[in-house]
PDB file of C-alpha atoms in Angstrom:
ATOM      1  CA  UNK A 267       2.360  -0.024  17.344  1.00 78.00           C
ATOM      2  CA  UNK A 268       3.102  -2.431  14.579  1.00 85.00           C
ATOM      3  CA  UNK A 269       6.475  -2.810  12.985  1.00 91.00           C
ATOM      4  CA  UNK A 270       7.115  -4.842   9.795  1.00 96.00           C
ATOM      5  CA  UNK A 271      10.634  -5.689   8.634  1.00 96.00           C
ATOM      6  CA  UNK A 272      11.211  -7.303   5.180  1.00 97.00           C
ATOM      7  CA  UNK A 273      14.131  -9.012   3.764  1.00 97.00           C
ATOM      8  CA  UNK A 274      16.080  -9.106   1.490  1.00 97.00           C
ATOM      9  CA  UNK A 275      15.911  -5.675   0.239  1.00 97.00           C
ATOM     10  CA  UNK A 276      17.059  -7.031  -3.236  1.00 98.00           C
ATOM     11  CA  UNK A 277      16.809 -10.350  -4.721  1.00 98.00           C
ATOM     12  CA  UNK A 278      18.115 -11.690  -8.109  1.00 98.00           C
ATOM     13  CA  UNK A 279      17.089 -15.123  -9.560  1.00 98.00           C
ATOM     14  CA  UNK A 280      17.541 -16.899 -12.683  1.00 98.00           C
ATOM     15  CA  UNK A 281      14.254 -17.567 -14.715  1.00 97.00           C
ATOM     16  CA  UNK A 282      12.650 -20.717 -13.488  1.00 97.00           C
ATOM     17  CA  UNK A 283      14.229 -20.503  -9.968  1.00 97.00           C
ATOM     18  CA  UNK A 284      12.135 -19.895  -6.836  1.00 98.00           C
ATOM     19  CA  UNK A 285      12.138 -16.688  -4.946  1.00 98.00           C
ATOM     20  CA  UNK A 286      11.480 -16.328  -1.181  1.00 98.00           C
ATOM     21  CA  UNK A 287      10.793 -13.109   0.615  1.00 98.00           C
ATOM     22  CA  UNK A 288      10.457 -12.985   4.490  1.00 98.00           C
ATOM     23  CA  UNK A 289       8.885 -10.505   6.811  1.00 98.00           C
ATOM     24  CA  UNK A 290       8.666 -10.284  10.494  1.00 97.00           C
ATOM     25  CA  UNK A 291       6.076  -8.429  12.621  1.00 96.00           C
ATOM     26  CA  UNK A 292       6.151  -7.008  16.093  1.00 94.00           C
ATOM     27  CA  UNK A 293       2.432  -6.839  17.111  1.00 92.00           C
ATOM     28  CA  UNK A 294       1.090 -10.367  18.201  1.00 90.00           C
ATOM     29  CA  UNK A 295      -2.429  -8.891  17.668  1.00 90.00           C
ATOM     30  CA  UNK A 296      -1.871  -8.542  13.792  1.00 91.00           C
ATOM     31  CA  UNK A 297      -4.412 -10.623  12.099  1.00 91.00           C
ATOM     32  CA  UNK A 298      -4.043  -9.778   8.314  1.00 92.00           C
ATOM     33  CA  UNK A 299      -0.875 -10.183   6.166  1.00 96.00           C
ATOM     34  CA  UNK A 300      -1.116  -8.896   2.420  1.00 96.00           C
ATOM     35  CA  UNK A 301       1.449  -9.105  -0.137  1.00 98.00           C
ATOM     36  CA  UNK A 302       1.681  -6.432  -2.821  1.00 98.00           C
ATOM     37  CA  UNK A 303       3.645  -6.097  -6.097  1.00 98.00           C
ATOM     38  CA  UNK A 304       4.552  -2.823  -7.472  1.00 97.00           C
ATOM     39  CA  UNK A 305       5.862  -2.206 -10.904  1.00 96.00           C
ATOM     40  CA  UNK A 306       7.721   1.015 -11.889  1.00 92.00           C
ATOM     41  CA  UNK A 307       5.294   3.870 -12.136  1.00 90.00           C
ATOM     42  CA  UNK A 308       2.281   1.902 -10.968  1.00 93.00           C
ATOM     43  CA  UNK A 309       0.446   1.563  -7.771  1.00 95.00           C
ATOM     44  CA  UNK A 310       0.916  -1.565  -5.467  1.00 97.00           C
ATOM     45  CA  UNK A 311      -1.307  -4.482  -6.804  1.00 96.00           C
ATOM     46  CA  UNK A 312      -2.551  -7.201  -4.340  1.00 96.00           C
ATOM     47  CA  UNK A 313      -1.229 -10.599  -5.333  1.00 97.00           C
ATOM     48  CA  UNK A 314      -2.037 -12.732  -2.112  1.00 97.00           C
ATOM     49  CA  UNK A 315      -3.065 -12.173   1.338  1.00 95.00           C
ATOM     50  CA  UNK A 316      -3.600 -14.390   4.263  1.00 93.00           C
ATOM     51  CA  UNK A 317      -5.449 -13.991   7.812  1.00 90.00           C
ATOM     52  CA  UNK A 318      -4.210 -15.242  10.996  1.00 83.00           C
ATOM     53  CA  UNK A 319      -6.512 -18.128  11.201  1.00 80.00           C
ATOM     54  CA  UNK A 320      -4.676 -20.031   8.418  1.00 82.00           C
ATOM     55  CA  UNK A 321      -1.034 -21.090   8.134  1.00 90.00           C
ATOM     56  CA  UNK A 322      -0.557 -21.312   4.373  1.00 94.00           C
ATOM     57  CA  UNK A 323      -2.324 -20.109   1.228  1.00 94.00           C
ATOM     58  CA  UNK A 324      -1.461 -20.839  -2.346  1.00 96.00           C
ATOM     59  CA  UNK A 325      -2.578 -19.227  -5.621  1.00 94.00           C
ATOM     60  CA  UNK A 326      -0.893 -20.956  -8.674  1.00 96.00           C
ATOM     61  CA  UNK A 327       2.958 -19.973  -8.507  1.00 97.00           C
ATOM     62  CA  UNK A 328       2.425 -17.829  -5.426  1.00 98.00           C
ATOM     63  CA  UNK A 329       2.146 -19.154  -1.842  1.00 97.00           C
ATOM     64  CA  UNK A 330       2.404 -17.400   1.583  1.00 97.00           C
ATOM     65  CA  UNK A 331       3.066 -19.057   4.836  1.00 96.00           C
ATOM     66  CA  UNK A 332       2.358 -17.541   8.358  1.00 96.00           C
ATOM     67  CA  UNK A 333       4.150 -18.569  11.590  1.00 94.00           C
ATOM     68  CA  UNK A 334       2.220 -16.844  14.339  1.00 92.00           C
ATOM     69  CA  UNK A 335       4.469 -18.078  17.042  1.00 92.00           C
ATOM     70  CA  UNK A 336       7.576 -16.758  15.605  1.00 93.00           C
ATOM     71  CA  UNK A 337       5.511 -13.776  14.025  1.00 95.00           C
ATOM     72  CA  UNK A 338       7.007 -14.087  10.554  1.00 94.00           C
ATOM     73  CA  UNK A 339       5.560 -14.688   7.206  1.00 97.00           C
ATOM     74  CA  UNK A 340       6.935 -15.408   3.815  1.00 98.00           C
ATOM     75  CA  UNK A 341       6.110 -15.083   0.094  1.00 98.00           C
ATOM     76  CA  UNK A 342       7.165 -17.923  -2.214  1.00 98.00           C
ATOM     77  CA  UNK A 343       7.244 -17.617  -6.006  1.00 98.00           C
ATOM     78  CA  UNK A 344       7.969 -20.882  -7.884  1.00 97.00           C
ATOM     79  CA  UNK A 345       9.145 -21.012 -11.583  1.00 98.00           C
ATOM     80  CA  UNK A 346       9.728 -17.347 -11.717  1.00 98.00           C
ATOM     81  CA  UNK A 347       9.463 -15.598 -15.062  1.00 97.00           C
ATOM     82  CA  UNK A 348      11.000 -12.200 -16.222  1.00 96.00           C
ATOM     83  CA  UNK A 349       7.447 -10.486 -15.721  1.00 96.00           C
ATOM     84  CA  UNK A 350       7.660 -11.383 -11.956  1.00 98.00           C
ATOM     85  CA  UNK A 351      10.463  -8.639 -11.774  1.00 98.00           C
ATOM     86  CA  UNK A 352       8.975  -5.771  -9.637  1.00 98.00           C
ATOM     87  CA  UNK A 353       9.145  -4.466  -5.911  1.00 98.00           C
ATOM     88  CA  UNK A 354       7.181  -6.674  -3.465  1.00 98.00           C
ATOM     89  CA  UNK A 355       5.816  -5.346  -0.279  1.00 98.00           C
ATOM     90  CA  UNK A 356       4.504  -7.151   2.732  1.00 98.00           C
ATOM     91  CA  UNK A 357       1.984  -5.886   5.201  1.00 97.00           C
ATOM     92  CA  UNK A 358       0.809  -6.367   8.681  1.00 95.00           C
ATOM     93  CA  UNK A 359      -2.305  -5.266  10.201  1.00 92.00           C
ATOM     94  CA  UNK A 360      -4.397  -5.016  13.408  1.00 86.00           C
ATOM     95  CA  UNK A 361      -6.600  -1.976  12.746  1.00 83.00           C
ATOM     96  CA  UNK A 362      -4.060  -0.363  10.368  1.00 89.00           C
ATOM     97  CA  UNK A 363      -1.984  -1.658   7.573  1.00 93.00           C
ATOM     98  CA  UNK A 364       1.713  -1.176   8.152  1.00 95.00           C
ATOM     99  CA  UNK A 365       4.015  -2.047   5.181  1.00 97.00           C
ATOM    100  CA  UNK A 366       7.614  -3.368   5.165  1.00 97.00           C
ATOM    101  CA  UNK A 367      10.202  -1.466   3.139  1.00 96.00           C
ATOM    102  CA  UNK A 368      10.014  -3.621  -0.137  1.00 97.00           C
ATOM    103  CA  UNK A 369      12.137  -6.194  -1.815  1.00 98.00           C
ATOM    104  CA  UNK A 370      13.324  -5.431  -5.272  1.00 98.00           C
ATOM    105  CA  UNK A 371      12.926  -8.811  -7.215  1.00 98.00           C
ATOM    106  CA  UNK A 372      14.984  -9.221 -10.584  1.00 98.00           C
ATOM    107  CA  UNK A 373      14.396 -12.345 -12.635  1.00 97.00           C
ATOM    108  CA  UNK A 374      17.237 -12.777 -15.058  1.00 95.00           C
ATOM    109  CA  UNK A 375      16.088 -14.490 -18.438  1.00 91.00           C
TER     110      UNK A 375
ATOM    111  CA  UNK B  30     -14.988  -3.179 -13.186  1.00 66.00           C
ATOM    112  CA  UNK B  31     -13.016   0.105 -13.025  1.00 82.00           C
ATOM    113  CA  UNK B  32     -10.189   0.298 -10.473  1.00 94.00           C
ATOM    114  CA  UNK B  33      -9.363   3.205  -8.204  1.00 97.00           C
ATOM    115  CA  UNK B  34      -8.941   6.396 -10.345  1.00 97.00           C
ATOM    116  CA  UNK B  35      -6.481   9.140  -9.323  1.00 98.00           C
ATOM    117  CA  UNK B  36      -5.561  12.435 -10.992  1.00 97.00           C
ATOM    118  CA  UNK B  37      -3.290  14.040 -12.128  1.00 97.00           C
ATOM    119  CA  UNK B  38      -0.682  11.309 -12.351  1.00 97.00           C
ATOM    120  CA  UNK B  39       2.238  13.684 -12.220  1.00 97.00           C
ATOM    121  CA  UNK B  40       2.379  17.075 -10.694  1.00 97.00           C
ATOM    122  CA  UNK B  41       5.410  19.448 -10.525  1.00 98.00           C
ATOM    123  CA  UNK B  42       5.154  22.665  -8.511  1.00 97.00           C
ATOM    124  CA  UNK B  43       7.530  25.084  -6.592  1.00 97.00           C
ATOM    125  CA  UNK B  44       7.805  25.097  -2.826  1.00 96.00           C
ATOM    126  CA  UNK B  45       5.016  27.200  -1.038  1.00 97.00           C
ATOM    127  CA  UNK B  46       2.500  26.548  -3.683  1.00 97.00           C
ATOM    128  CA  UNK B  47      -0.675  24.565  -3.130  1.00 97.00           C
ATOM    129  CA  UNK B  48      -1.596  21.375  -4.751  1.00 98.00           C
ATOM    130  CA  UNK B  49      -4.414  19.022  -4.730  1.00 98.00           C
ATOM    131  CA  UNK B  50      -5.008  15.396  -5.627  1.00 98.00           C
ATOM    132  CA  UNK B  51      -8.318  13.780  -6.392  1.00 98.00           C
ATOM    133  CA  UNK B  52      -9.262   9.962  -6.035  1.00 98.00           C
ATOM    134  CA  UNK B  53     -12.418   8.175  -7.000  1.00 97.00           C
ATOM    135  CA  UNK B  54     -12.534   4.859  -5.362  1.00 97.00           C
ATOM    136  CA  UNK B  55     -13.912   1.472  -6.677  1.00 96.00           C
ATOM    137  CA  UNK B  56     -17.730   1.691  -7.032  1.00 94.00           C
ATOM    138  CA  UNK B  57     -19.375   0.590  -3.723  1.00 91.00           C
ATOM    139  CA  UNK B  58     -16.263   0.788  -1.606  1.00 93.00           C
ATOM    140  CA  UNK B  59     -17.161   2.679   1.644  1.00 92.00           C
ATOM    141  CA  UNK B  60     -13.622   2.935   2.922  1.00 93.00           C
ATOM    142  CA  UNK B  61     -10.849   5.316   1.366  1.00 96.00           C
ATOM    143  CA  UNK B  62      -7.391   5.697   2.282  1.00 96.00           C
ATOM    144  CA  UNK B  63      -4.690   8.172   1.390  1.00 98.00           C
ATOM    145  CA  UNK B  64      -0.994   7.042   1.537  1.00 98.00           C
ATOM    146  CA  UNK B  65       2.289   8.607   1.016  1.00 98.00           C
ATOM    147  CA  UNK B  66       5.112   6.660  -0.405  1.00 97.00           C
ATOM    148  CA  UNK B  67       8.477   8.024  -0.293  1.00 96.00           C
ATOM    149  CA  UNK B  68      11.247   6.759  -2.674  1.00 93.00           C
ATOM    150  CA  UNK B  69      12.574   3.315  -1.728  1.00 91.00           C
ATOM    151  CA  UNK B  70       9.825   2.917   1.180  1.00 94.00           C
ATOM    152  CA  UNK B  71       6.525   1.326   1.521  1.00 96.00           C
ATOM    153  CA  UNK B  72       3.257   3.306   1.692  1.00 97.00           C
ATOM    154  CA  UNK B  73       2.393   5.038   4.912  1.00 96.00           C
ATOM    155  CA  UNK B  74      -1.123   5.886   5.851  1.00 96.00           C
ATOM    156  CA  UNK B  75      -2.018   9.548   5.981  1.00 97.00           C
ATOM    157  CA  UNK B  76      -5.894   9.373   6.537  1.00 96.00           C
ATOM    158  CA  UNK B  77      -8.696   6.733   6.441  1.00 94.00           C
ATOM    159  CA  UNK B  78     -12.341   7.410   5.642  1.00 94.00           C
ATOM    160  CA  UNK B  79     -15.372   5.448   6.373  1.00 91.00           C
ATOM    161  CA  UNK B  80     -18.019   6.939   4.116  1.00 91.00           C
ATOM    162  CA  UNK B  81     -17.795  10.579   5.005  1.00 91.00           C
ATOM    163  CA  UNK B  82     -16.099  10.209   8.378  1.00 92.00           C
ATOM    164  CA  UNK B  83     -12.233  10.594   8.873  1.00 93.00           C
ATOM    165  CA  UNK B  84     -11.744   7.782  11.287  1.00 90.00           C
ATOM    166  CA  UNK B  85      -7.916   7.839  11.403  1.00 91.00           C
ATOM    167  CA  UNK B  86      -5.974  10.934  10.657  1.00 92.00           C
ATOM    168  CA  UNK B  87      -3.306  10.771  13.255  1.00 91.00           C
ATOM    169  CA  UNK B  88      -0.593  10.613  10.593  1.00 92.00           C
ATOM    170  CA  UNK B  89      -1.961  13.547   8.528  1.00 95.00           C
ATOM    171  CA  UNK B  90       0.441  16.815   9.095  1.00 93.00           C
ATOM    172  CA  UNK B  91      -2.619  18.910   9.814  1.00 91.00           C
ATOM    173  CA  UNK B  92      -0.763  22.268   9.611  1.00 95.00           C
ATOM    174  CA  UNK B  93      -0.334  21.978   5.860  1.00 96.00           C
ATOM    175  CA  UNK B  94      -2.416  19.018   4.858  1.00 97.00           C
ATOM    176  CA  UNK B  95      -6.291  18.648   4.491  1.00 97.00           C
ATOM    177  CA  UNK B  96      -8.624  16.001   2.873  1.00 97.00           C
ATOM    178  CA  UNK B  97     -12.305  15.835   2.334  1.00 96.00           C
ATOM    179  CA  UNK B  98     -14.776  13.202   1.182  1.00 95.00           C
ATOM    180  CA  UNK B  99     -18.089  15.227   1.294  1.00 84.00           C
ATOM    181  CA  UNK B 100     -20.289  12.738  -0.218  1.00 87.00           C
ATOM    182  CA  UNK B 101     -18.760   9.565   0.764  1.00 85.00           C
ATOM    183  CA  UNK B 102     -17.480   8.573  -2.663  1.00 92.00           C
ATOM    184  CA  UNK B 103     -14.631  10.696  -4.133  1.00 96.00           C
ATOM    185  CA  UNK B 104     -11.904  12.440  -2.256  1.00 97.00           C
ATOM    186  CA  UNK B 105      -9.488  15.339  -2.410  1.00 98.00           C
ATOM    187  CA  UNK B 106      -6.118  15.599  -0.503  1.00 98.00           C
ATOM    188  CA  UNK B 107      -4.529  19.103  -0.487  1.00 98.00           C
ATOM    189  CA  UNK B 108      -1.227  20.403   0.573  1.00 98.00           C
ATOM    190  CA  UNK B 109      -0.707  24.087   1.280  1.00 97.00           C
ATOM    191  CA  UNK B 110       1.891  25.307   1.264  1.00 96.00           C
ATOM    192  CA  UNK B 111       4.101  22.516  -0.269  1.00 97.00           C
ATOM    193  CA  UNK B 112       7.556  21.950   1.173  1.00 97.00           C
ATOM    194  CA  UNK B 113      10.610  20.196  -0.475  1.00 97.00           C
ATOM    195  CA  UNK B 114       9.958  17.155   1.743  1.00 96.00           C
ATOM    196  CA  UNK B 115       6.504  16.650   0.395  1.00 97.00           C
ATOM    197  CA  UNK B 116       7.941  15.278  -2.746  1.00 98.00           C
ATOM    198  CA  UNK B 117       6.481  11.633  -2.891  1.00 97.00           C
ATOM    199  CA  UNK B 118       3.886   9.466  -4.640  1.00 98.00           C
ATOM    200  CA  UNK B 119       0.419   9.895  -3.207  1.00 98.00           C
ATOM    201  CA  UNK B 120      -1.579   6.764  -3.298  1.00 98.00           C
ATOM    202  CA  UNK B 121      -5.158   6.453  -2.875  1.00 98.00           C
ATOM    203  CA  UNK B 122      -6.812   3.148  -1.922  1.00 97.00           C
ATOM    204  CA  UNK B 123     -10.183   1.802  -1.252  1.00 96.00           C
ATOM    205  CA  UNK B 124     -11.858  -1.312   0.424  1.00 94.00           C
ATOM    206  CA  UNK B 125     -15.236  -2.737   1.142  1.00 90.00           C
ATOM    207  CA  UNK B 126     -16.180  -2.892   4.834  1.00 79.00           C
ATOM    208  CA  UNK B 127     -17.093  -6.557   5.273  1.00 69.00           C
ATOM    209  CA  UNK B 128     -17.857  -5.970   9.004  1.00 64.00           C
ATOM    210  CA  UNK B 129     -17.357  -8.790  11.450  1.00 57.00           C
ATOM    211  CA  UNK B 130     -14.069  -9.302  13.561  1.00 52.00           C
ATOM    212  CA  UNK B 131     -11.704  -8.702  10.607  1.00 52.00           C
ATOM    213  CA  UNK B 132     -11.078  -5.098  11.025  1.00 62.00           C
ATOM    214  CA  UNK B 133      -8.687  -4.659   8.027  1.00 76.00           C
ATOM    215  CA  UNK B 134     -10.222  -5.131   4.693  1.00 83.00           C
ATOM    216  CA  UNK B 135      -8.413  -5.985   1.482  1.00 89.00           C
ATOM    217  CA  UNK B 136      -7.165  -2.743   0.075  1.00 94.00           C
ATOM    218  CA  UNK B 137      -7.055  -1.717  -3.736  1.00 95.00           C
ATOM    219  CA  UNK B 138      -4.615   0.825  -4.709  1.00 97.00           C
ATOM    220  CA  UNK B 139      -4.871   3.383  -7.413  1.00 97.00           C
ATOM    221  CA  UNK B 140      -1.734   4.295  -9.739  1.00 97.00           C
ATOM    222  CA  UNK B 141      -0.777   7.258  -7.557  1.00 97.00           C
ATOM    223  CA  UNK B 142       0.110  10.822  -8.043  1.00 98.00           C
ATOM    224  CA  UNK B 143       4.008  11.587  -8.201  1.00 97.00           C
ATOM    225  CA  UNK B 144       4.569  14.968  -6.599  1.00 98.00           C
ATOM    226  CA  UNK B 145       7.728  17.014  -7.196  1.00 98.00           C
ATOM    227  CA  UNK B 146       8.380  20.149  -5.242  1.00 98.00           C
ATOM    228  CA  UNK B 147      11.149  22.274  -6.591  1.00 97.00           C
TER     229      UNK B 147
END
């Protein structure tokens, strides 16, 4: 079955800097890759997703890139703000969504 | 538009007691999921419903866990009896089946129920 690995487990950046979180997946049949943001005491919130027929997707300060050959995808957050601080989860899916172990992002003001 | 609603938000019980969680999905969403999220981990799927039918319950510990979605709308997840290791956040999610070749649709999560078993 699918296995998704996520790095780093923690990431601290200064406000205004960029943050990059990387994930790798094992099943070459995976075709859907969402990213969720989870704040303390809340459920995961979808922030961006990408399907395997595109290589990059952007939404304001957030972008995701997908390299199907290498089986990895990344989340890029530019001009980080303190409110971006949260745990971020990547996911990979064929017929079932498998999540990574999460990255705790801390944006220092 | 209201999101996924879950109740209760928190539950503390003693081991061997039963517990139930309730979920109301986003209106019109035919697919409903129950996930378990252990501390410091990503969510793990327990069961997926398409309308009233449980189409994937391979990860549901059937000796103590049960779920139902009788009218294809809201759902209940039950644990009986609860064990210490069941302490976790139980998340409900829903999606709209778009059909076609894209099997996994975008999932929207509720706030979860944090269960503590003492």
